Amino acid sequence: MQAKETLFADLVQGRAQQFQVPLYQRTYSWTEKQLKQLWTDILEQAELLERGEKASTHFLGSVVLAPSPQNDATFPRWLVVDGQQRLTTLSLALAAIRDHVRATEPGQAERIDEQYLINKWQSGSDHFRLLPTQADRPHFAAHVRGTPTDQSTEGTVTTAYRFFQRKLVEAADATTPQDAFRIEQAITSRLTLVAVTAERGDNVHRIFQSLNNTGLKLSQADLLRNYLFMKLHTRGEQVYETYWLPLQDSLSNEELEQLMWLQLVLDGDDRVRRQDLYAVQQQRFENDGAGEAEIEAYIRELYRRATLFRRLLHPEEEPDASVRAHLRRLDAWQAQVTYPALMLLLDRRERRELDSADTARAMSYIESFLVRRMMCRVPTNNLNRIFQAMPGQLPLDVPVADGLHQLLSADNRFWPDDEELREKIQKAPFYQFGRWHQRKMVLQRLEESYEHPEPVDFASARLTIEHVMPQSAGDEWLRMLDEDAARAEDLHSRLQHTLGNLTLTAVNSELSNHPFERKQDLLRGSHLEMNRRIAATERWGAEEILARADELADRAIELWPAPLHGVGRAERSRDWALAHEVLAALPHGTWTSYGDLAAFLGSGAQAVGSHMAGTPGVVNAYRVLTSEGKVSDGFRWTSEEEGGDVRARLIADGVRFTVHGAADPAQRLSADDLALLVAEDDDRADGEDATQRTPDGGQGEETRATGSSVSSRRTTPPRRWKRSARSSPAGRDSAAGSGTGRVRSRRARS
């Protein structure tokens, strides 16, 4: 190899020659950010020329060239192994200068053309000094010929050309004139390049790899594409035109990379990571001694599966109505984690191993698996492993849909059965788990199950989740709850976020925290059947909420199939893992009660107490107290490493005590506060306290009453727990302003 410093003019002008961007290179991708930087450098050099200063030139970068297989003595052709972005950009800039001066200086325009852009006496593709990769070729050729068409008015090539057109007009402004020919001179003689030229027989692929060995410059899909077309010595053009170009047009680079990864997974590699895609696939080809036929077969298979993959990204392209409905719901759920299983099903259907009805049935198991786990608060951290392993684990001796049902029902899959689903619908705070769009989809599906003769158009309706019994319960609501139990506040805490108390509405700002009689009037006019049923109820207390939860549980069990019995059932102990997680996250100077922790878990206070008493090593177990802020009579240290006076430990942790010996109620964390502690991201545990997004990209709000005013809810849940004000017990409903280091009570939360 030879390396030397050169200028753009010295590299491209002179005798007829051509610089070819190989098929394996990515398309032109410079954006305005890179173009602006280059233009700044060009103007700086133009100003130096104008002042006659002989300052150093600007180093633009390297260009790596190799002799083309089509090379001949009379017309040298070079492969651009690296540097195509620079060469394409500079060529487009010169084309823009040529067109800028054509009307006033036609001779100079012709000179620029013949020196830098075209081979005057060559025809066809040989007419161009620079020949981009096929995807960019029509647009680039149109601008070099000076005859852009409607087809060449979009894309990155055109964007770059127009950028330079615009900048040349700005540079010609009378206030800050810049001569176009001086700008041309700056481009051709003041921007230096290092040209690295390989000899015939050098390993061009090895050169390319050494330039991109970190994978930072190019994506995994870029690197793999480059490798594939470097291997296609004789059939590259045909394979590119027939398969790769349509494939590249149908998917973005990131989507193409995901498809390449899915192809490895479908072939049984259940451990490959996307960031290792290139290395793993290259190694497979090398180990198998893959030649051009095998490489072409791989690209042809990618092309076939791309049509299937697009149906996951764009469910409207799926022809079967039932399968399309499942794909739409899974897309709305944002269930990209299930793509290996969904691609497997679509692939097997195309191979006629199952029909559309069985494909839809199998997808119903996947949907149920996700929905039931979310409703039963099963952590999602192992879903990637479950679905990535599925193609290699699917039983071979049963039909595909039945095999998938069996696989998802296995012991370590934790797919909740009907009994657990019903229990969680009745008791668990549905509003505080999963993501906002998932909770909304569950309610939407339940509404659709009523099969109303005039169903709501959910795609255009601006619906958000509403608490029928509000989160901030006024005196009238508490009096109603007092009819059901002696401790209305505890009952409110346990039931407010359960599914039986939630519905969908487009008028939650009007509903606000009004008494039930006012809400009835508004809900009667709703087009949703679930709201009409709520409005037909005489009162809305614990009995009615639990009755509705039981009705919704019946519908959920009907909508979302259960796992198979005998294969295994979910372990209920995972709820305690969630309890351990939230206790470990308790901030300094806070405590919680058995009732609060139970409400957060959707369990019972007695069960929480029994678990805490019988489970060694639970972090911060001693900071769970009775609702009065006292240490439970049944509390015992569970290991020898622990011990000592509980109150002393609490004081050391910043918990204050009143003169009556109870922990300061201002430092108590409610079930709502606990939910914020374990928020995984801005969607989990937002409880729709976060501003809810609507289908049109707008935002709907659930509101709260503070005194007589209505204020919007916080837009995003905090990443970490924040203390907020809590007024004295006599004035909690006033929700005093934040910043005093106190925790707002449940009643002050909307």
C-alpha positions in Angstrom: 0.0 0.0 0.0 1.1 3.6 -0.7 0.0 6.7 1.2 0.5 10.3 0.2 -1.0 13.7 1.0 -2.9 15.1 -1.9 -5.6 17.7 -2.9 -9.0 17.0 -4.3 -8.0 18.6 -7.6 -4.9 16.4 -7.9 -6.8 13.3 -7.0 -9.7 13.6 -9.5 -8.6 15.9 -12.4 -6.4 15.0 -15.3 -7.0 12.1 -17.6 -10.3 10.3 -17.7 -10.8 8.0 -14.7 -13.5 6.8 -12.3 -13.9 6.4 -8.6 -16.4 3.7 -7.9 -18.2 3.3 -4.5 -18.6 -0.5 -4.1 -22.0 -2.1 -3.5 -20.9 -3.1 0.0 -20.6 0.6 1.1 -23.5 2.2 2.9 -25.4 4.9 1.1 -24.5 8.6 1.3 -25.4 9.7 4.9 -23.9 13.1 5.7 -26.5 15.3 7.4 -26.6 19.1 7.8 -24.4 18.8 10.9 -21.5 17.6 8.9 -22.3 19.8 5.9 -22.3 22.9 8.1 -18.9 22.0 9.6 -17.4 21.5 6.1 -18.9 24.8 4.8 -17.3 26.6 7.8 -13.9 25.1 6.9 -14.3 26.0 3.2 -15.2 29.6 4.0 -12.3 29.9 6.4 -9.9 28.7 3.6 -11.6 31.1 1.1 -11.0 34.0 3.4 -7.3 33.1 3.7 -7.0 33.0 -0.1 -8.7 36.4 -0.3 -6.2 37.9 2.1 -3.3 36.2 0.4 -2.2 34.4 3.5 -0.3 31.2 3.2 -1.6 29.5 6.3 -1.7 25.8 6.5 -4.4 24.0 4.5 -7.3 22.2 6.2 -6.9 18.4 6.6 -10.2 16.8 5.6 -9.4 13.1 6.2 -8.3 10.0 4.3 -9.4 8.2 1.2 -8.6 4.6 0.7 -8.5 3.3 -2.9 -8.0 -0.1 -4.5 -7.8 -1.0 -8.2 -11.3 -2.0 -9.5 -11.7 -5.5 -11.1 -13.0 -3.5 -14.1 -9.8 -1.5 -14.4 -8.0 -1.1 -17.7 -4.9 0.8 -18.9 -6.8 3.4 -20.9 -9.5 4.1 -18.3 -8.3 3.6 -14.6 -11.1 2.7 -12.2 -10.7 2.8 -8.5 -12.8 1.3 -5.7 -13.4 3.7 -2.8 -12.8 1.5 0.2 -13.1 4.4 2.5 -13.9 8.1 2.1 -17.0 8.0 -0.1 -18.8 10.5 2.1 -16.1 13.2 1.6 -15.7 12.6 -2.2 -19.5 12.7 -2.8 -19.9 15.8 -0.7 -17.1 17.7 -2.5 -18.5 16.6 -5.9 -21.9 17.9 -5.0 -20.5 21.2 -3.8 -18.7 21.7 -7.1 -21.9 20.7 -9.0 -23.7 23.4 -7.0 -20.9 26.0 -7.9 -21.1 25.1 -11.5 -24.9 25.6 -11.6 -24.5 28.8 -9.6 -22.3 30.4 -12.2 -23.7 28.8 -15.4 -26.0 31.7 -16.4 -23.2 34.4 -16.1 -20.1 32.3 -16.8 -21.0 29.3 -19.0 -17.4 28.7 -20.0 -16.4 28.4 -16.3 -19.3 26.1 -15.6 -18.1 23.8 -18.4 -14.6 23.9 -17.1 -15.7 22.8 -13.6 -17.7 20.0 -15.2 -14.9 18.6 -17.2 -12.1 19.0 -14.6 -13.9 17.5 -11.6 -17.2 15.9 -12.4 -17.4 14.1 -15.8 -15.4 12.1 -18.3 -16.4 14.1 -21.4 -15.8 11.4 -24.0 -17.2 8.5 -22.0 -20.8 7.4 -22.1 -23.2 5.5 -19.8 -22.0 5.2 -16.2 -18.4 5.8 -17.3 -19.4 9.4 -17.9 -19.1 10.2 -14.2 -15.8 10.7 -12.4 -17.5 9.5 -9.2 -19.9 6.6 -9.3 -21.8 6.2 -6.0 -23.4 3.0 -4.8 -26.5 2.0 -6.7 -29.0 3.4 -4.3 -27.5 6.9 -4.6 -26.6 6.7 -8.3 -29.8 8.1 -9.9 -29.9 11.2 -7.7 -26.2 11.9 -7.9 -26.2 11.5 -11.7 -29.2 13.8 -12.1 -27.4 16.6 -10.2 -24.1 16.1 -12.0 -25.9 16.2 -15.4 -27.8 19.2 -14.2 -31.1 17.6 -15.0 -32.8 16.8 -11.7 -36.2 15.1 -12.0 -39.1 14.6 -9.6 -37.6 11.3 -8.7 -34.3 13.0 -7.7 -35.7 15.7 -5.5 -35.6 13.8 -2.2 -32.9 12.0 -0.2 -29.6 12.8 1.4 -27.8 13.5 -1.9 -30.4 16.1 -2.9 -30.3 17.6 0.6 -26.6 18.1 0.3 -26.8 19.6 -3.1 -29.5 22.1 -2.0 -27.5 22.9 1.1 -24.6 24.1 -1.1 -27.0 25.9 -3.4 -28.4 27.9 -0.5 -25.0 28.7 1.0 -23.7 30.0 -2.3 -26.6 32.4 -2.5 -25.9 33.5 1.0 -22.2 34.0 0.2 -23.1 36.2 -2.7 -24.9 38.6 -0.5 -23.6 42.2 -0.9 -23.0 42.6 2.8 -20.6 39.7 3.0 -19.6 38.8 -0.5 -17.7 35.6 -1.2 -16.6 34.9 -4.8 -17.9 31.5 -6.0 -14.6 30.8 -7.8 -12.6 31.4 -4.6 -14.8 28.9 -2.9 -14.1 26.5 -5.7 -10.4 27.1 -5.2 -10.7 26.5 -1.5 -12.4 23.1 -2.1 -10.0 21.9 -4.8 -6.7 23.2 -3.5 -7.0 24.0 0.2 -8.6 20.8 1.6 -6.0 18.1 1.9 -6.6 14.4 1.8 -4.4 11.4 2.6 -4.8 9.0 -0.3 -4.0 5.4 0.6 -3.8 3.3 -2.5 -3.8 -0.5 -2.3 -2.0 -2.7 -4.9 -3.7 -5.3 -7.0 -4.0 -8.4 -4.9 -4.2 -6.6 -1.5 -6.9 -7.9 0.7 -9.4 -5.1 0.4 -11.8 -6.6 3.0 -9.0 -6.8 5.5 -8.2 -3.1 4.9 -11.9 -2.2 5.3 -12.1 -4.2 8.6 -9.0 -2.5 10.0 -10.6 0.9 9.3 -13.8 -0.1 11.1 -12.7 -2.7 13.6 -14.4 -1.0 16.5 -17.8 -1.0 15.0 -18.2 2.6 16.0 -18.2 4.1 12.5 -20.6 1.7 11.0 -23.6 -0.2 12.4 -23.7 -4.0 12.7 -25.9 -4.0 9.6 -23.4 -1.8 7.7 -20.5 -4.1 8.6 -22.4 -7.3 7.6 -23.6 -5.8 4.3 -20.0 -4.8 3.5 -18.8 -8.3 4.2 -21.5 -9.9 2.1 -20.9 -7.9 -1.0 -17.1 -8.1 -0.7 -17.7 -11.9 -1.0 -20.0 -11.5 -4.1 -17.2 -11.0 -6.7 -19.2 -12.0 -9.8 -22.9 -11.8 -8.8 -22.8 -8.7 -6.6 -24.6 -6.3 -9.1 -27.4 -8.7 -9.8 -28.0 -9.7 -6.1 -27.9 -6.0 -5.1 -30.5 -5.0 -7.7 -32.7 -8.1 -7.2 -32.8 -8.5 -3.5 -30.7 -5.9 -1.5 -31.9 -2.7 -2.9 -35.6 -3.5 -2.4 -34.8 -4.8 1.1 -32.9 -1.6 1.9 -35.8 0.5 0.6 -38.4 -1.4 2.7 -36.6 -1.2 6.0 -34.5 1.4 7.9 -30.9 0.6 8.8 -31.9 -0.2 12.4 -34.8 -2.4 11.2 -32.6 -4.2 8.8 -30.1 -4.9 11.7 -33.0 -6.2 13.8 -34.1 -8.5 11.0 -30.5 -9.8 10.6 -30.4 -10.5 14.3 -33.8 -12.2 14.2 -32.6 -14.4 11.3 -29.8 -15.7 13.6 -32.3 -16.3 16.4 -34.7 -18.2 14.1 -31.8 -20.3 13.0 -31.4 -21.4 16.7 -28.8 -19.0 18.1 -30.6 -18.0 21.3 -27.7 -16.2 22.9 -26.5 -13.9 20.2 -26.6 -10.2 21.1 -27.4 -7.5 18.5 -24.1 -5.8 19.1 -22.3 -9.1 18.2 -24.4 -9.7 15.0 -21.6 -9.0 12.6 -18.9 -11.0 14.3 -21.2 -14.0 14.8 -22.6 -14.1 11.3 -19.2 -13.6 9.7 -17.8 -16.5 11.8 -20.6 -18.7 10.7 -19.9 -18.0 7.0 -16.2 -18.5 7.5 -16.6 -21.8 9.4 -19.0 -23.1 6.8 -16.7 -22.0 3.9 -19.6 -20.1 2.4 -19.1 -19.1 -1.2 -21.1 -16.8 -3.5 -24.0 -19.3 -3.7 -24.4 -19.5 0.1 -24.1 -15.7 0.5 -26.7 -15.1 -2.2 -29.0 -17.7 -0.5 -28.6 -15.8 2.8 -29.6 -12.4 1.2 -32.5 -14.0 -0.6 -33.8 -15.4 2.7 -33.4 -11.9 4.3 -35.4 -10.5 1.4 -38.2 -13.1 1.9 -38.4 -12.6 5.7 -38.4 -8.8 5.3 -42.0 -9.0 4.1 -43.0 -10.9 7.2 -41.0 -8.5 9.5 -42.7 -5.5 8.0 -46.0 -6.9 9.2 -44.8 -6.7 12.8 -43.8 -3.1 12.2 -46.9 -2.2 10.1 -49.7 -4.6 11.0 -52.0 -3.1 8.4 -49.9 -5.0 5.8 -51.1 -8.4 7.2 -53.9 -9.8 5.0 -55.7 -12.0 7.5 -58.1 -9.9 9.7 -57.7 -12.1 12.9 -53.9 -12.2 12.7 -53.9 -8.4 11.9 -55.9 -7.7 15.0 -53.4 -9.5 17.2 -50.5 -7.8 15.6 -52.1 -4.4 16.1 -52.6 -5.1 19.8 -49.1 -6.4 20.3 -47.8 -3.4 18.4 -49.8 -1.1 20.7 -48.4 -3.0 23.7 -44.9 -2.2 22.3 -44.1 -5.9 22.6 -40.9 -5.9 20.5 -39.5 -8.5 22.9 -41.9 -11.0 21.3 -40.6 -10.5 17.8 -38.7 -13.9 17.7 -41.9 -15.8 18.5 -44.0 -13.7 16.1 -41.5 -14.1 13.2 -41.4 -17.8 13.9 -45.2 -18.0 13.6 -45.4 -16.0 10.4 -42.5 -18.0 8.9 -44.1 -21.3 9.8 -47.4 -20.1 8.3 -45.6 -19.1 5.1 -44.1 -22.6 5.0 -47.7 -24.0 5.4 -46.9 -25.6 8.8 -50.0 -23.8 10.2 -52.9 -21.8 8.9 -54.0 -18.3 9.8 -56.5 -19.5 12.3 -53.8 -21.4 14.3 -51.4 -18.4 13.8 -54.0 -16.1 15.4 -54.6 -18.7 18.2 -50.9 -18.9 18.9 -50.7 -15.1 19.0 -53.5 -15.0 21.5 -51.4 -17.1 23.9 -48.5 -14.5 23.5 -50.9 -11.6 24.1 -52.4 -13.4 27.2 -48.9 -14.2 28.5 -48.0 -10.5 28.5 -51.3 -9.2 29.7 -51.8 -11.6 32.5 -48.2 -11.2 33.8 -48.7 -7.4 33.8 -52.0 -7.6 35.6 -50.5 -9.9 38.2 -47.4 -7.8 38.6 -44.9 -10.3 37.3 -41.5 -8.6 36.7 -40.6 -8.3 33.0 -36.8 -8.7 33.3 -36.7 -12.2 31.8 -38.9 -11.7 28.8 -36.0 -11.2 26.4 -34.6 -14.6 27.4 -38.0 -16.3 27.2 -38.8 -15.2 23.7 -35.3 -15.4 22.2 -35.0 -19.0 23.4 -38.4 -20.0 21.9 -37.4 -20.9 18.3 -34.9 -23.5 19.7 -37.1 -24.8 22.4 -40.4 -25.2 20.6 -41.5 -28.9 20.8 -41.2 -30.8 17.6 -43.9 -33.5 18.3 -46.9 -31.2 18.5 -48.5 -28.6 16.2 -46.9 -25.2 16.4 -49.7 -23.3 18.2 -50.1 -26.1 20.8 -46.3 -26.3 21.2 -46.1 -22.5 21.9 -49.0 -22.8 24.4 -47.1 -25.6 26.1 -43.8 -23.8 26.1 -45.2 -20.6 27.7 -47.0 -22.7 30.4 -43.7 -24.2 31.7 -42.8 -23.9 35.3 -40.3 -21.0 35.0 -42.5 -18.9 32.7 -44.8 -17.6 35.4 -48.0 -17.3 33.3 -50.7 -16.6 35.9 -53.7 -18.9 35.9 -57.4 -17.9 36.2 -57.4 -18.1 40.0 -54.4 -15.8 40.4 -55.7 -13.4 37.7 -59.0 -13.1 39.5 -57.3 -12.5 42.8 -55.1 -9.7 41.4 -57.9 -8.0 39.6 -59.8 -7.8 42.9 -56.9 -6.7 45.1 -53.8 -5.5 43.2 -53.3 -1.8 42.4 -53.6 -2.2 38.7 -53.1 1.5 38.2 -49.5 1.4 39.6 -48.0 -1.4 37.4 -47.1 -1.7 33.8 -47.0 1.2 31.4 -49.7 3.7 30.7 -50.5 2.4 27.2 -50.7 -1.2 28.5 -53.1 -0.3 31.2 -55.2 1.6 28.7 -55.2 -1.3 26.3 -56.4 -3.7 28.9 -59.4 -1.4 29.7 -60.0 -1.0 25.9 -60.2 -4.7 25.4 -62.5 -5.2 28.3 -64.8 -2.5 26.9 -64.7 -4.2 23.5 -65.8 -7.4 25.1 -69.3 -6.0 25.7 -69.7 -5.9 21.9 -71.6 -2.7 21.9 -73.6 -2.3 18.6 -72.0 1.2 18.1 -68.4 0.7 19.4 -66.1 3.6 20.1 -63.4 4.5 17.6 -60.5 4.1 20.0 -58.0 5.3 17.4 -59.4 8.8 17.4 -61.0 9.0 20.9 -59.0 11.0 23.4 -59.5 8.6 26.3 -57.6 8.5 29.6 -58.0 6.4 32.7 -60.4 7.6 35.4 -60.7 6.7 39.0 -64.5 6.4 39.7 -63.8 6.7 43.5 -61.2 9.5 43.2 -57.6 9.3 44.4 -58.3 12.3 46.6 -61.4 11.2 48.5 -63.5 14.0 49.9 -65.7 13.7 52.9 -68.7 12.4 51.0 -66.7 9.6 49.5 -65.2 8.7 53.0 -68.7 8.7 54.5 -69.8 6.2 51.8 -66.8 4.0 52.6 -67.6 4.3 56.3 -70.8 2.4 55.6 -68.6 -0.5 54.5 -65.9 -0.5 57.1 -64.8 1.3 60.2 -61.5 2.6 58.7 -62.5 4.4 55.5 -59.0 5.6 54.8 -57.5 2.1 54.7 -60.4 0.9 52.5 -59.8 3.8 50.1 -56.1 3.0 50.0 -56.7 -0.6 49.2 -59.3 -0.2 46.5 -58.6 3.2 44.8 -56.1 1.8 42.2 -57.7 -1.7 41.7 -59.2 -2.5 38.3 -62.8 -2.5 39.6 -62.5 1.3 40.3 -61.0 2.3 36.9 -62.6 3.1 33.6 -61.9 5.1 30.4 -63.3 8.5 29.7 -62.7 11.6 27.6 -64.1 13.9 30.3 -62.0 13.2 33.4 -61.4 16.9 34.0 -65.1 17.4 34.3 -65.4 14.2 36.5 -62.6 15.4 38.7 -63.2 14.5 42.4 -66.9 15.1 42.3 -69.3 13.1 44.4 -70.7 9.9 42.8 -74.1 11.4 42.0 -72.4 14.1 39.8 -70.2 11.5 38.1 -73.3 9.3 37.4 -74.8 12.1 35.3 -71.6 12.5 33.2 -71.1 8.7 32.8 -74.7 8.1 31.6 -73.9 10.1 28.5 -70.8 8.1 27.7 -70.6 5.9 24.6 -68.7 3.3 26.6 -70.8 0.4 27.9 -68.6 0.0 31.0 -69.4 3.6 32.0 -73.1 3.2 31.4 -73.1 0.2 33.8 -71.2 2.2 36.4 -73.8 5.0 36.1 -76.6 2.5 36.6 -75.3 1.6 40.1 -77.0 3.4 43.0 -73.8 3.9 45.0 -70.1 3.3 44.6 -68.5 1.8 47.7 -66.4 -1.3 48.5 -69.1 -3.7 47.6 -69.7 -2.3 44.2 -66.0 -2.0 43.3 -65.4 -5.6 44.2 -68.5 -6.7 42.3 -67.3 -4.9 39.2 -63.8 -6.4 39.7 -65.4 -9.9 39.7 -67.3 -9.1 36.5 -64.2 -7.8 34.8 -62.3 -10.8 35.9 -64.8 -13.0 34.2 -64.3 -11.1 31.0 -60.5 -11.1 31.3 -60.5 -14.8 31.8 -62.6 -15.2 28.6 -60.5 -12.7 26.6 -57.0 -14.0 27.5 -56.5 -17.8 27.5 -55.0 -19.5 30.6 -51.8 -21.5 30.7 -52.1 -25.3 30.5 -52.5 -27.2 33.8 -50.0 -29.8 34.6 -47.1 -28.0 32.9 -46.6 -25.6 35.8 -48.1 -22.5 37.4 -46.8 -19.2 38.5 -45.1 -19.0 41.9 -46.8 -16.5 44.2 -43.5 -15.8 45.9 -42.5 -13.3 43.2 -44.8 -10.8 44.9 -42.5 -10.9 47.9 -39.6 -10.1 45.6 -41.4 -6.9 44.8 -41.9 -6.2 48.5 -38.2 -6.8 49.2 -37.3 -4.4 46.3 -39.4 -1.6 47.6 -38.3 -2.0 51.2 -34.6 -1.9 50.2 -35.4 1.4 48.4 -36.9 3.2 51.5 -35.2 6.6 51.8 -33.6 7.8 55.0 -36.1 9.1 57.5 -39.1 7.2 56.2 -41.2 4.3 57.3 -44.3 2.5 56.0 -47.0 0.3 57.5 -48.1 -3.2 57.0 -51.4 -1.9 55.4 -49.5 0.4 53.0 -47.2 -2.3 51.9 -50.1 -4.7 51.5 -52.1 -2.1 49.4 -49.0 -1.6 47.2 -48.6 -5.4 46.7 -52.4 -6.1 46.4 -52.1 -8.5 49.3 -53.4 -8.5 52.9 -51.7 -6.9 55.9 -51.7 -10.2 57.8 -50.0 -12.0 55.0 -47.4 -9.3 54.8 -46.8 -9.6 58.6 -46.5 -13.4 58.4 -44.0 -13.2 55.5 -41.9 -10.5 57.3 -41.8 -12.6 60.5 -40.8 -15.8 58.7 -38.3 -14.5 56.1 -34.7 -13.9 57.2 -32.6 -11.1 55.6 -35.4 -8.7 54.4 -33.7 -5.3 54.2 -35.4 -2.6 56.3 -38.0 -5.1 57.6 -38.0 -3.2 61.0 -39.2 0.0 59.2 -42.6 -1.6 58.6 -44.8 -0.6 61.5 -48.4 -0.6 62.4 -50.7 2.1 61.0 -50.3 3.9 64.4 -46.6 4.0 63.9 -45.8 1.4 66.6 -43.6 -1.6 66.4 -45.8 -4.7 65.9 -46.1 -6.9 68.9 -45.3 -9.8 66.7 -42.1 -8.3 65.3 -38.9 -10.4 65.8 -35.4 -10.1 64.4 -35.0 -13.0 61.9 -31.2 -13.5 62.0 -28.3 -13.3 64.4 -26.7 -10.5 62.4 -29.7 -8.3 63.3 -30.9 -7.3 66.7 -31.1 -4.5 69.2 -33.7 -2.0 70.1 -36.0 -1.4 67.1 -36.7 2.2 68.1 -33.0 3.0 68.4 -32.5 1.6 64.9 -35.3 3.7 63.5 -34.0 6.9 65.1 -30.5 6.1 63.6 -32.3 5.9 60.3 -33.8 9.4 60.7 -37.3 8.4 61.9 -38.7 10.8 64.4 -41.0 9.9 67.2 -43.9 11.8 68.8 -44.3 12.4 72.5 -46.7 9.5 72.5 -44.0 7.1 71.3 -45.3 6.7 67.7 -43.3 7.2 64.5 -43.9 10.6 63.0 -46.9 10.2 60.6 -45.4 12.9 58.4 -42.6 10.4 57.5 -44.9 7.6 56.6 -44.9 6.4 53.0 -48.3 5.5 51.5 -48.9 2.8 48.9 -48.6 5.5 46.3 -45.3 6.7 47.6 -44.0 3.1 47.6 -45.0 2.7 44.0 -42.8 5.7 43.0 -39.8 4.1 44.7 -39.6 1.2 42.3 -40.4 3.0 39.0 -38.3 1.3 36.4 -38.8 4.1 33.9 -41.0 7.1 33.1 -43.9 4.8 32.3 -43.8 2.3 35.2 -45.5 3.4 38.3 -46.6 6.7 36.8 -50.1 5.7 37.7 -51.3 8.1 35.1 -50.0 10.7 37.5 -47.8 11.3 34.4 -49.6 13.3 31.8 -51.2 10.7 29.6 -50.4 10.6 25.9 -53.3 10.5 23.5 -53.5 8.9 20.1 -52.9 12.1 18.3 -49.8 12.8 20.2 -51.4 15.3 22.5 -51.8 14.9 26.2 -54.8 14.2 28.4 -54.8 14.9 32.1 -56.4 13.4 35.2 -56.9 16.2 37.6 -57.0 16.6 41.3 -58.7 19.0 43.6 -56.7 21.0 46.0 -59.1 22.9 48.2 -61.5 24.4 45.6 -59.1 24.6 42.8 -58.2 22.0 40.1 -54.6 21.5 39.2 -52.9 19.3 36.6 -51.0 16.3 37.7 -47.2 16.0 37.6 -46.1 15.3 34.1 -43.5 12.6 34.9 -42.9 10.5 38.0 -39.6 11.2 39.8 -36.6 9.0 39.2 -36.0 8.9 42.9 -38.4 9.5 45.8 -38.8 13.1 46.6 -40.2 14.4 49.9 -43.2 16.7 49.5 -45.2 18.6 52.1 -47.8 17.1 54.3 -49.9 19.2 56.5 -51.0 18.5 60.0 -53.6 15.7 60.5 -56.3 18.3 60.9 -55.5 19.9 57.5 -54.3 17.1 55.3 -56.8 17.7 52.5 -55.3 21.1 51.9 -52.1 19.5 50.5 -49.7 22.1 51.6 -47.0 23.2 49.2 -43.8 21.1 48.7 -40.3 21.8 49.9 -40.7 21.3 53.7 -39.3 17.8 53.8 -42.6 16.1 54.5 -44.5 13.4 52.8 -48.0 14.1 51.4 -50.7 11.9 52.8 -52.9 9.6 50.8 -55.9 11.9 51.2 -53.9 14.8 49.8 -53.1 12.8 46.6 -55.6 12.9 43.8 
